[in-house]
Coordinates of C-alpha atoms in Angstrom, one line a residue:
X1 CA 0.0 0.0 0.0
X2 CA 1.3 3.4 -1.1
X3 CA 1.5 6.0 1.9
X4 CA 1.9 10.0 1.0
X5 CA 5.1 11.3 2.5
X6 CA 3.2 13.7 4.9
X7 CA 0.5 11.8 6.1
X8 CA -0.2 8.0 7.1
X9 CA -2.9 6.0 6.9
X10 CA -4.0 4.1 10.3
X11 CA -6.3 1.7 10.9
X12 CA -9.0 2.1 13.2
X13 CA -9.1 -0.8 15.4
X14 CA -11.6 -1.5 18.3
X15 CA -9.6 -3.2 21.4
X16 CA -12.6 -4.1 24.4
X17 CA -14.6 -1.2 23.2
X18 CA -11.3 0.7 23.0
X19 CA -10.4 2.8 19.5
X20 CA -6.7 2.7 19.0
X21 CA -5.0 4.5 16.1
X22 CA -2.6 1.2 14.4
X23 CA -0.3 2.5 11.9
X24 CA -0.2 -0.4 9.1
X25 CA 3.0 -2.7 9.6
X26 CA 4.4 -2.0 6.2
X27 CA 3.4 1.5 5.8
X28 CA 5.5 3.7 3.1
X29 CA 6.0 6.9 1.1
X30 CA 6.0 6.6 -3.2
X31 CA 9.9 6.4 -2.7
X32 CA 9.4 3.1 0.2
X33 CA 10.7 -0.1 0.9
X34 CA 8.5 -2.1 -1.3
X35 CA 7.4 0.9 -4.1
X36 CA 3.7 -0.7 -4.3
X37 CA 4.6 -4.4 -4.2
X38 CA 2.7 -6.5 -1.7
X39 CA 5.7 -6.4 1.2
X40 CA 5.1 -10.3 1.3
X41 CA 5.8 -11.2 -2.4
X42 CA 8.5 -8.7 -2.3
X43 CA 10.0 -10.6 0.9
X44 CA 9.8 -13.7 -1.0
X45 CA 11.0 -13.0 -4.3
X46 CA 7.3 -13.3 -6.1
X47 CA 7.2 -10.1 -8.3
X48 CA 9.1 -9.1 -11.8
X49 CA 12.3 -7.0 -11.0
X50 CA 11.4 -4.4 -14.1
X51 CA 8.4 -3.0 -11.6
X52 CA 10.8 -1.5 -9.0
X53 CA 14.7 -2.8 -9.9
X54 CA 17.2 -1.0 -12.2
X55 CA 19.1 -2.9 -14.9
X56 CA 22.6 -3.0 -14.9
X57 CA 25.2 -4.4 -17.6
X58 CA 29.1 -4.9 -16.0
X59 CA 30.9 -2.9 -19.0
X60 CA 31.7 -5.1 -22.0
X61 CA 29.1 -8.1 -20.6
X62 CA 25.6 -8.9 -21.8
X63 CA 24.1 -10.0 -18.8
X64 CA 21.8 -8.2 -17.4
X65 CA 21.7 -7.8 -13.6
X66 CA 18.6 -6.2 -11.3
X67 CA 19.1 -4.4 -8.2
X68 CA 17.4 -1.3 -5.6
X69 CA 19.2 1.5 -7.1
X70 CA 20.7 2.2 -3.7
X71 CA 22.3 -0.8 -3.8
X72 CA 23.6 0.1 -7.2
X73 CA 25.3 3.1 -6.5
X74 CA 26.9 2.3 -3.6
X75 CA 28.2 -0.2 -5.3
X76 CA 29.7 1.6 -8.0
X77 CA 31.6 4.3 -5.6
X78 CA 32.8 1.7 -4.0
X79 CA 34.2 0.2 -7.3
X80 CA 35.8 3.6 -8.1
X81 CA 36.9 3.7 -4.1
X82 CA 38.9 0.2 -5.1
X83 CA 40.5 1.3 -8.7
X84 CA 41.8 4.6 -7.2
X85 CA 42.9 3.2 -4.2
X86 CA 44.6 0.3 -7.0
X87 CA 45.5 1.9 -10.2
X88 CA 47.4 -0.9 -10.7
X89 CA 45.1 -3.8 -10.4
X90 CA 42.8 -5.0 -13.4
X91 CA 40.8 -7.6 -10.8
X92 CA 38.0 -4.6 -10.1
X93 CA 34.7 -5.7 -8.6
X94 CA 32.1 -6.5 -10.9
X95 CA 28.9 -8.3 -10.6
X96 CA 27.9 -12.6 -11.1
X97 CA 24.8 -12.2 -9.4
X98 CA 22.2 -9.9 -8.3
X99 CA 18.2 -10.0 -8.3
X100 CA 17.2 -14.0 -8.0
X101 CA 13.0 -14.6 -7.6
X102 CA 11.4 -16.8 -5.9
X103 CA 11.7 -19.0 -9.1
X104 CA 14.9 -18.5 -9.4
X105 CA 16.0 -19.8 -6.8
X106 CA 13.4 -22.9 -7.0
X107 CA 15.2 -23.9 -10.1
X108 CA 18.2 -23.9 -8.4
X109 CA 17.0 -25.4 -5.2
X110 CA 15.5 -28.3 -7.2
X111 CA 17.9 -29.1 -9.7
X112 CA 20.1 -29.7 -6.6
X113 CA 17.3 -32.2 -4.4
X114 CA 16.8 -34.3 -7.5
X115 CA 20.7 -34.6 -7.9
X116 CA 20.5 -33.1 -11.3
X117 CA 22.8 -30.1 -10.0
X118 CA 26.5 -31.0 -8.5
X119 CA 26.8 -30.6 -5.0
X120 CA 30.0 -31.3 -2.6
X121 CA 28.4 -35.2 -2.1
X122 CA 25.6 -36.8 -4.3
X123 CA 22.3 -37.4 -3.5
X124 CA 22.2 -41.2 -3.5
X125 CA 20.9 -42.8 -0.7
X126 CA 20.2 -39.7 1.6
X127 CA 16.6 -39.1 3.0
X128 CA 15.1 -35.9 2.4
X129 CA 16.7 -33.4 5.4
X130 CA 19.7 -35.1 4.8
X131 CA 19.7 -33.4 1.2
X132 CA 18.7 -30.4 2.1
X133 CA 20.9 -30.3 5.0
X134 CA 23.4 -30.7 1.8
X135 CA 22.0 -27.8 -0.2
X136 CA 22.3 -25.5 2.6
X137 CA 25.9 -25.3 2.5
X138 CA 25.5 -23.0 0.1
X139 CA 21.9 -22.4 -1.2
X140 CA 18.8 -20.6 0.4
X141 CA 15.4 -22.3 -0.1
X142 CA 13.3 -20.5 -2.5
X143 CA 11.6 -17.5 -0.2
X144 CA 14.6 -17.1 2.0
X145 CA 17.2 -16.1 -0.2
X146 CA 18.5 -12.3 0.8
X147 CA 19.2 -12.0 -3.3
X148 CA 14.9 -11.9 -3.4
X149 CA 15.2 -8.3 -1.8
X150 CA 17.5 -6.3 -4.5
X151 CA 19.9 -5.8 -2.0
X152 CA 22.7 -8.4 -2.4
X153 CA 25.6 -9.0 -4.9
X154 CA 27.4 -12.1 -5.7
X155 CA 30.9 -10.6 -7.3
X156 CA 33.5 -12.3 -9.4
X157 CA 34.1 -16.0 -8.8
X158 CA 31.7 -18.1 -6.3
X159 CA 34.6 -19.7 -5.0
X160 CA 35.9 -18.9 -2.2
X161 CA 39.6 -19.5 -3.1
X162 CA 39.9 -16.8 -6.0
X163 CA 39.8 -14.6 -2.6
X164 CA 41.9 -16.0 -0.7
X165 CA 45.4 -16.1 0.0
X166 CA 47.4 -16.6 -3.4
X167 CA 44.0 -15.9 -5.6
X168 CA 43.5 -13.5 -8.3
X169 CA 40.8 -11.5 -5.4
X170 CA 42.9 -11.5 -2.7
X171 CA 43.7 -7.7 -2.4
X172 CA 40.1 -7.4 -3.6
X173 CA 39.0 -9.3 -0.4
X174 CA 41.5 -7.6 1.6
X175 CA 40.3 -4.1 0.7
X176 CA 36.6 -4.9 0.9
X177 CA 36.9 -6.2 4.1
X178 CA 38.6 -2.8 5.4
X179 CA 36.5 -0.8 3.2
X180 CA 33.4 -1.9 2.4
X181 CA 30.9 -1.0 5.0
X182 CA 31.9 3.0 4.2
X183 CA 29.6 2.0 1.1
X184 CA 26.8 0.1 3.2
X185 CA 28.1 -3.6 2.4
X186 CA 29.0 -6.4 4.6
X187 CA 29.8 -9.8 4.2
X188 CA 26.5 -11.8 5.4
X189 CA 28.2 -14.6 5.5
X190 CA 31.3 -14.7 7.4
X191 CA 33.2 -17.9 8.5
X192 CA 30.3 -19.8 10.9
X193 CA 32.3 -20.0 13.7
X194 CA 31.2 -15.6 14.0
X195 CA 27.7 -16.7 13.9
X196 CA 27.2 -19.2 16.3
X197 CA 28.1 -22.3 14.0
X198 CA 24.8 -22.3 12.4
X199 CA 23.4 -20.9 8.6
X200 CA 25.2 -21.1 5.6
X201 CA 28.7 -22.1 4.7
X202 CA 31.2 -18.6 4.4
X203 CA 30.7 -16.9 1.0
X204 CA 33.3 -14.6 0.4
X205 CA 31.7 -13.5 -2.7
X206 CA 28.1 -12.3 -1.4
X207 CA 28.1 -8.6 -0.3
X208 CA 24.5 -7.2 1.4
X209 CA 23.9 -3.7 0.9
X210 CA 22.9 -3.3 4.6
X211 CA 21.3 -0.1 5.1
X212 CA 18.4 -1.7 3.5
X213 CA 18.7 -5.2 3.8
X214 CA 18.5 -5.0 7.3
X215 CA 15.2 -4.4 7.7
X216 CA 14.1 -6.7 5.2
X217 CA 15.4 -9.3 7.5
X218 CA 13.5 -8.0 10.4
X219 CA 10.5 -7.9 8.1
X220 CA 10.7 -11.5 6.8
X221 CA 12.2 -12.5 10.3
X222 CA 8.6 -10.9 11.9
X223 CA 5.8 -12.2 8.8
X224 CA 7.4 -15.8 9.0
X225 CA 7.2 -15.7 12.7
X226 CA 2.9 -14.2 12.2
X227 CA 3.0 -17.1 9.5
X228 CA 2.4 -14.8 6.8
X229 CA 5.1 -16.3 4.6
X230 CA 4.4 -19.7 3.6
X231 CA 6.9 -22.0 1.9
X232 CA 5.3 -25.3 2.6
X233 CA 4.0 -26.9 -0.6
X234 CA 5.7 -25.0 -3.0
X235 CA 9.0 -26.9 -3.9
X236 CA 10.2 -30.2 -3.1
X237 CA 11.4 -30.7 -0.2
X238 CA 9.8 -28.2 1.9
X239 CA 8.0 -30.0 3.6
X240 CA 10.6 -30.9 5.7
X241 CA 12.4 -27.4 6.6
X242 CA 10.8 -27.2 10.1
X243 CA 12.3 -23.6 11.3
X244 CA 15.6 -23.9 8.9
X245 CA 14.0 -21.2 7.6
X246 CA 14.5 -18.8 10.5
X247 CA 17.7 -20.2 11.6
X248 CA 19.2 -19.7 8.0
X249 CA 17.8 -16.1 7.5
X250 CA 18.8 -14.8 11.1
X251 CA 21.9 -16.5 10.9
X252 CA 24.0 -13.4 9.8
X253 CA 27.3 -11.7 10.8
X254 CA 27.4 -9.3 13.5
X255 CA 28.8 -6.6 11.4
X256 CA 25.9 -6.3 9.1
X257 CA 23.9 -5.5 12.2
X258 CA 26.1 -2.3 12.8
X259 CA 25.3 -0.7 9.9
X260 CA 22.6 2.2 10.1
X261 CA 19.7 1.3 8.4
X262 CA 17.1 3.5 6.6
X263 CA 14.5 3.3 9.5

């Protein structure tokens, strides 16, 4: 629901013959969060990027990448940040991934359940948790995925060793981990053992544009807990997620959590 920017809209609500003025949980100007997409669908990845995303093209690539235009600009001062702080260095950011939808990321998820994707180990003769246990190393379950929100970027190689020590990323890594937060980014997921030992394996290529995907969390993290987002009976295997859900979406570094957000 669209809000003006001077006025809001509340809800007149009758609490044991009681009015109380409730101010609508998503509420938001023309410029908002959501930019008059149901909150939900935009939470889970169910809409088309072209109604509130911006296209972007890495120079001399095809591909086409959607992202919040915050996210996009940060993104590319901090890409002029990195070549003027290295002149002398040709491995600049640029992006692999951006924008996923809920479909997305069901392809993904399901070509991986049914084995048809390569994992670390196959799926042969592992029950149905035991699989997904496997995908969640390094894949979100369709509706959870922090790439459904505009917000997060995937950059250069999804292994982790081009950013390590002897890789063609390392001073990338290096500087971004100094450097990056000036721009709104952290890494999401840091090595587990700084987030409790739980969520996704450490992915030294995904970058959050925080001051926005923060409180997209705490929005999904609050519908899933109302049961507003419902993932049961919409890809295989979710039947048998239970609250992996929660644990995978809250499971994020600390740092991200110190970075203003918009609200």
């Amino acid at each position: 629901m669209r809000v003006p920017s001077l006025f809001r809209f509340f809800i007149l609500l009758s609490v044991s013959s009681t009015w109380l003025f409730v101010q609508p949980a998503f509420a938001e100007s023309d410029s908002g969060p959501y930019s008059g997409i149901s909150p939900l669908s935009y939470l889970l990845g169910a809409y088309s990027p072209e109604k509130t995303l911006v296209a972007y093209k890495n120079p001399g690539d095809s591909r086409i990448f959607y992202l919040r235009q915050e996210t996009l600009s940060a993104f590319l001062k901090m890409v002029e940040a990195y070549k003027k702080d290295h002149p002398e260095e040709r491995q600049i950011p640029f992006l692999v991934s951006a924008f996923r939808s809920f479909n997305d990321q069901k392809g993904i998820w399901e070509d991986k359940f049914t084995g048809k994707r390569k994992m670390r180990e196959g799926i042969q003769g592992k029950n149905p948790l035991q699989i997904i246990n496997l995908i969640l190393e390094y894949s979100s379950a369709p509706g959870t995925s922090r790439h459904h929100w505009g917000t997060d970027i995937d950059i250069n190689s999804l292994e982790n060793s081009y950013f390590e020590k002897g890789g063609r990323g390392e001073k990338l890594y290096q500087w971004l981990r100094q450097n990056a937060f000036k721009y709104g980014f952290c890494q999401p997921y840091s090595p587990r053992s700084e987030r409790g030992n739980k969520g996704y394996d450490e992915e030294k290529w995904h970058w959050s544009y925080a001051r926005l995907a923060n409180d997209f969390q705490k929005d999904w993290e609050k519908e899933y807990k109302k049961g507003n987002l419902t993932l049961t009976g919409k890809f295989l295997g979710s039947e048998t997620l239970g609250e992996l859900p929660m644990e995978y979406v809250g499971s994020v570094n600390p740092e991200c959590k110190s970075i203003s957000g918009r609200r």
